[in-house]
CSV table of C-alpha atoms in Angstrom, one decimal:
chain,number,residue,atom,x,y,z
N,1,UNK,CA,-3.6,-92.7,76.8
N,2,UNK,CA,-0.7,-92.8,73.8
N,3,UNK,CA,2.9,-92.8,73.4
N,4,UNK,CA,4.6,-92.9,70.3
N,5,UNK,CA,8.5,-93.1,70.2
N,6,UNK,CA,10.4,-92.3,67.1
N,7,UNK,CA,13.2,-94.1,66.5
N,8,UNK,CA,16.4,-92.1,65.0
N,9,UNK,CA,18.8,-95.0,64.5
N,10,UNK,CA,20.0,-96.6,61.2
N,11,UNK,CA,19.1,-99.7,63.1
N,12,UNK,CA,15.6,-100.8,63.3
N,13,UNK,CA,16.5,-103.0,66.4
N,14,UNK,CA,19.2,-102.0,68.1
N,15,UNK,CA,20.3,-100.2,71.2
N,16,UNK,CA,18.3,-97.4,70.8
N,17,UNK,CA,15.1,-99.5,70.1
N,18,UNK,CA,15.8,-101.8,73.1
N,19,UNK,CA,16.1,-98.3,75.5
N,20,UNK,CA,12.9,-97.7,74.2
N,21,UNK,CA,11.4,-100.8,74.7
N,22,UNK,CA,12.6,-100.5,78.1
N,23,UNK,CA,10.4,-97.3,78.9
N,24,UNK,CA,7.4,-98.8,77.0
N,25,UNK,CA,7.4,-101.6,79.5
N,26,UNK,CA,6.4,-99.5,82.4
N,27,UNK,CA,4.0,-97.9,80.0
N,28,UNK,CA,2.3,-100.9,79.3
N,29,UNK,CA,2.3,-102.2,82.9
N,30,UNK,CA,-0.3,-98.7,83.5
N,31,UNK,CA,-2.4,-99.5,80.4
N,32,UNK,CA,-0.9,-96.8,78.2
N,33,UNK,CA,-0.9,-97.4,74.5
N,34,UNK,CA,2.4,-97.6,73.1
N,35,UNK,CA,3.4,-97.2,69.2
N,36,UNK,CA,7.6,-97.1,68.2
N,37,UNK,CA,7.8,-96.1,64.6
N,38,UNK,CA,11.6,-96.2,63.7
N,39,UNK,CA,12.9,-93.8,61.0
N,40,UNK,CA,15.2,-96.4,59.6
N,41,UNK,CA,15.6,-97.1,55.7
N,42,UNK,CA,12.6,-94.2,55.3
N,43,UNK,CA,12.9,-90.9,53.6
N,44,UNK,CA,13.0,-88.1,55.2
N,45,UNK,CA,14.6,-84.5,54.5
N,46,UNK,CA,15.6,-82.0,56.5
N,47,UNK,CA,13.6,-78.1,56.4
N,48,UNK,CA,14.0,-76.1,53.6
N,49,UNK,CA,13.4,-72.8,55.5
N,50,UNK,CA,10.3,-72.4,53.1
N,51,UNK,CA,8.1,-70.8,55.3
N,52,UNK,CA,5.1,-72.7,54.2
N,53,UNK,CA,3.8,-74.0,57.3
N,54,UNK,CA,3.6,-70.4,58.8
N,55,UNK,CA,1.5,-69.3,55.6
N,56,UNK,CA,-0.9,-72.1,55.5
N,57,UNK,CA,-1.2,-73.1,59.4
N,58,UNK,CA,-2.8,-76.6,58.2
N,59,UNK,CA,-0.8,-78.4,61.4
N,60,UNK,CA,1.3,-80.3,58.0
N,61,UNK,CA,4.9,-79.5,56.5
N,62,UNK,CA,4.6,-78.2,52.7
N,63,UNK,CA,7.7,-81.1,51.5
N,64,UNK,CA,5.5,-84.1,50.5
N,65,UNK,CA,6.7,-87.2,49.5
N,66,UNK,CA,8.4,-88.3,53.2
N,67,UNK,CA,7.1,-89.3,56.5
N,68,UNK,CA,7.1,-86.0,58.0
N,69,UNK,CA,3.4,-85.4,58.1
N,70,UNK,CA,3.0,-88.9,59.1
N,71,UNK,CA,4.9,-88.4,62.0
N,72,UNK,CA,3.1,-84.9,62.5
N,73,UNK,CA,0.2,-86.8,62.8
N,74,UNK,CA,0.8,-89.1,65.2
N,75,UNK,CA,2.2,-86.7,67.4
N,76,UNK,CA,-1.0,-84.5,67.3
N,77,UNK,CA,-2.8,-87.6,68.2
N,78,UNK,CA,-0.3,-88.9,71.3
N,79,UNK,CA,-0.2,-87.8,75.0
N,80,UNK,CA,3.8,-88.4,75.1
N,81,UNK,CA,5.9,-88.7,72.7
N,82,UNK,CA,9.7,-90.2,72.9
N,83,UNK,CA,12.5,-89.3,70.8
N,84,UNK,CA,15.4,-91.7,70.3
N,85,UNK,CA,18.3,-91.6,69.1
N,86,UNK,CA,21.8,-92.6,69.0
N,87,UNK,CA,24.7,-90.6,69.5
N,88,UNK,CA,26.4,-89.6,66.2
N,89,UNK,CA,29.4,-87.5,66.3
N,90,UNK,CA,28.0,-86.2,69.6
N,91,UNK,CA,24.5,-85.5,68.7
N,92,UNK,CA,21.4,-87.2,67.4
N,93,UNK,CA,21.0,-88.8,63.6
N,94,UNK,CA,20.2,-86.5,60.6
N,95,UNK,CA,17.1,-88.4,60.7
N,96,UNK,CA,15.9,-87.3,64.1
N,97,UNK,CA,17.5,-83.9,63.3
N,98,UNK,CA,15.3,-83.7,60.2
N,99,UNK,CA,12.6,-84.8,62.5
N,100,UNK,CA,13.6,-82.2,64.9
N,101,UNK,CA,13.4,-79.3,62.7
N,102,UNK,CA,10.3,-79.9,60.5
N,103,UNK,CA,7.8,-80.9,63.4
N,104,UNK,CA,9.0,-78.3,65.4
N,105,UNK,CA,8.6,-75.7,63.0
N,106,UNK,CA,5.4,-76.6,61.7
N,107,UNK,CA,3.8,-76.9,65.6
N,108,UNK,CA,5.3,-73.7,66.1
N,109,UNK,CA,3.5,-72.4,63.0
N,110,UNK,CA,0.2,-74.3,64.0
N,111,UNK,CA,-0.1,-72.3,67.7
N,112,UNK,CA,2.2,-74.7,69.4
N,113,UNK,CA,0.3,-77.7,69.0
N,114,UNK,CA,2.5,-80.3,71.1
N,115,UNK,CA,2.0,-77.6,74.0
N,116,UNK,CA,1.4,-79.9,77.4
N,117,UNK,CA,2.0,-83.1,75.6
N,118,UNK,CA,4.6,-84.9,77.8
N,119,UNK,CA,8.2,-85.7,76.0
N,120,UNK,CA,11.0,-87.6,77.0
N,121,UNK,CA,14.6,-88.1,75.0
N,122,UNK,CA,16.5,-91.3,74.8
N,123,UNK,CA,19.7,-92.0,73.8
N,124,UNK,CA,21.9,-94.8,72.9
N,125,UNK,CA,25.9,-94.4,73.1
N,126,UNK,CA,29.1,-96.1,73.0
N,127,UNK,CA,31.0,-93.7,75.5
N,128,UNK,CA,30.9,-90.3,74.7
N,129,UNK,CA,28.6,-87.0,73.2
N,130,UNK,CA,25.2,-89.0,74.9
N,131,UNK,CA,24.5,-84.9,77.2
N,132,UNK,CA,24.8,-83.3,73.9
N,133,UNK,CA,22.2,-85.4,72.0
N,134,UNK,CA,20.2,-85.6,74.8
N,135,UNK,CA,19.9,-81.7,75.2
N,136,UNK,CA,19.3,-81.5,71.5
N,137,UNK,CA,15.9,-83.7,72.1
N,138,UNK,CA,14.9,-82.3,74.9
N,139,UNK,CA,15.0,-78.7,73.4
N,140,UNK,CA,12.7,-79.5,71.3
N,141,UNK,CA,10.2,-80.3,73.9
N,142,UNK,CA,10.7,-77.4,76.3
N,143,UNK,CA,10.7,-75.0,72.9
N,144,UNK,CA,7.3,-77.1,72.1
N,145,UNK,CA,6.0,-75.9,75.7
N,146,UNK,CA,5.6,-79.6,76.5
N,147,UNK,CA,6.2,-81.0,80.2
N,148,UNK,CA,9.3,-83.3,80.8
N,149,UNK,CA,9.7,-85.9,83.5
N,150,UNK,CA,13.0,-86.9,84.9
N,151,UNK,CA,14.8,-89.9,85.5
N,152,UNK,CA,17.2,-91.4,87.9
N,153,UNK,CA,19.9,-90.2,85.5
N,154,UNK,CA,20.3,-89.1,82.0
N,155,UNK,CA,17.9,-90.7,79.7
N,156,UNK,CA,21.2,-93.4,78.2
N,157,UNK,CA,21.9,-96.4,77.7
N,158,UNK,CA,25.7,-97.3,76.6
N,159,UNK,CA,26.6,-100.0,73.7
N,160,UNK,CA,28.2,-99.9,70.4
N,161,UNK,CA,27.3,-103.0,68.7
N,162,UNK,CA,23.5,-104.1,68.3
N,163,UNK,CA,21.8,-105.7,71.7
N,164,UNK,CA,25.2,-104.1,73.8
N,165,UNK,CA,22.5,-102.0,75.8
N,166,UNK,CA,21.4,-104.7,77.5
N,167,UNK,CA,24.5,-105.2,79.8
N,168,UNK,CA,24.3,-101.5,81.1
N,169,UNK,CA,22.0,-102.4,83.8
N,170,UNK,CA,22.4,-98.3,85.0
N,171,UNK,CA,20.9,-97.6,81.9
N,172,UNK,CA,17.7,-100.0,81.7
N,173,UNK,CA,17.0,-99.2,85.5
N,174,UNK,CA,17.2,-95.4,84.1
N,175,UNK,CA,14.5,-96.9,81.3
N,176,UNK,CA,12.2,-98.4,83.9
N,177,UNK,CA,12.5,-95.3,85.6
N,178,UNK,CA,11.5,-93.0,82.8
N,179,UNK,CA,9.1,-95.2,81.8
N,180,UNK,CA,7.6,-95.1,85.6
N,181,UNK,CA,7.7,-91.4,85.7
N,182,UNK,CA,6.4,-90.9,82.5
N,183,UNK,CA,3.5,-92.8,83.3
N,184,UNK,CA,2.9,-90.8,86.5
N,185,UNK,CA,3.0,-87.7,84.4
N,186,UNK,CA,0.8,-88.8,81.7
N,187,UNK,CA,-1.8,-90.3,84.9
N,188,UNK,CA,-1.9,-87.0,86.6
N,189,UNK,CA,-2.4,-85.0,83.5
N,190,UNK,CA,-5.0,-86.7,82.3
N,191,UNK,CA,-7.6,-87.0,84.8
């Protein structure tokens, strides 16, 4: 089994990545393969509403020259998908929103190709806005007909500067529980 996580932070190794790694530790204990895909510094374009994905139905976005089709391929290959983003102005980063819009459209155009995969959202936040960002990513999972495990609290960690989430004991505990629950669901679904 494999879980791929997409880090929508501008900081490749910042708080968002730290939170994802806390989830990954639990998955690795259960021998589940993990991959972290940072969107930082990558060329990524928003959806242009061309509708080509519904015409072609080839499992790819018609926009070429950025990483979205590579991300789609990784999502298709994986059993579980983690979307992770910092909170920018009470929502996900622009890179994460572009990923959600384009991969979501392609999935819908291709018979809901992420259906019954397992999804989890992870949010790094300074103070407020985490729930809205959390909801944005969960909407992607729900409209994609994915299975979403819960945790002991909303999947968020508090910190502004890189590394500050390491001081958020409750946030890290939430990620640990999320990782354990994600592993449990994956194992049940892949019997």
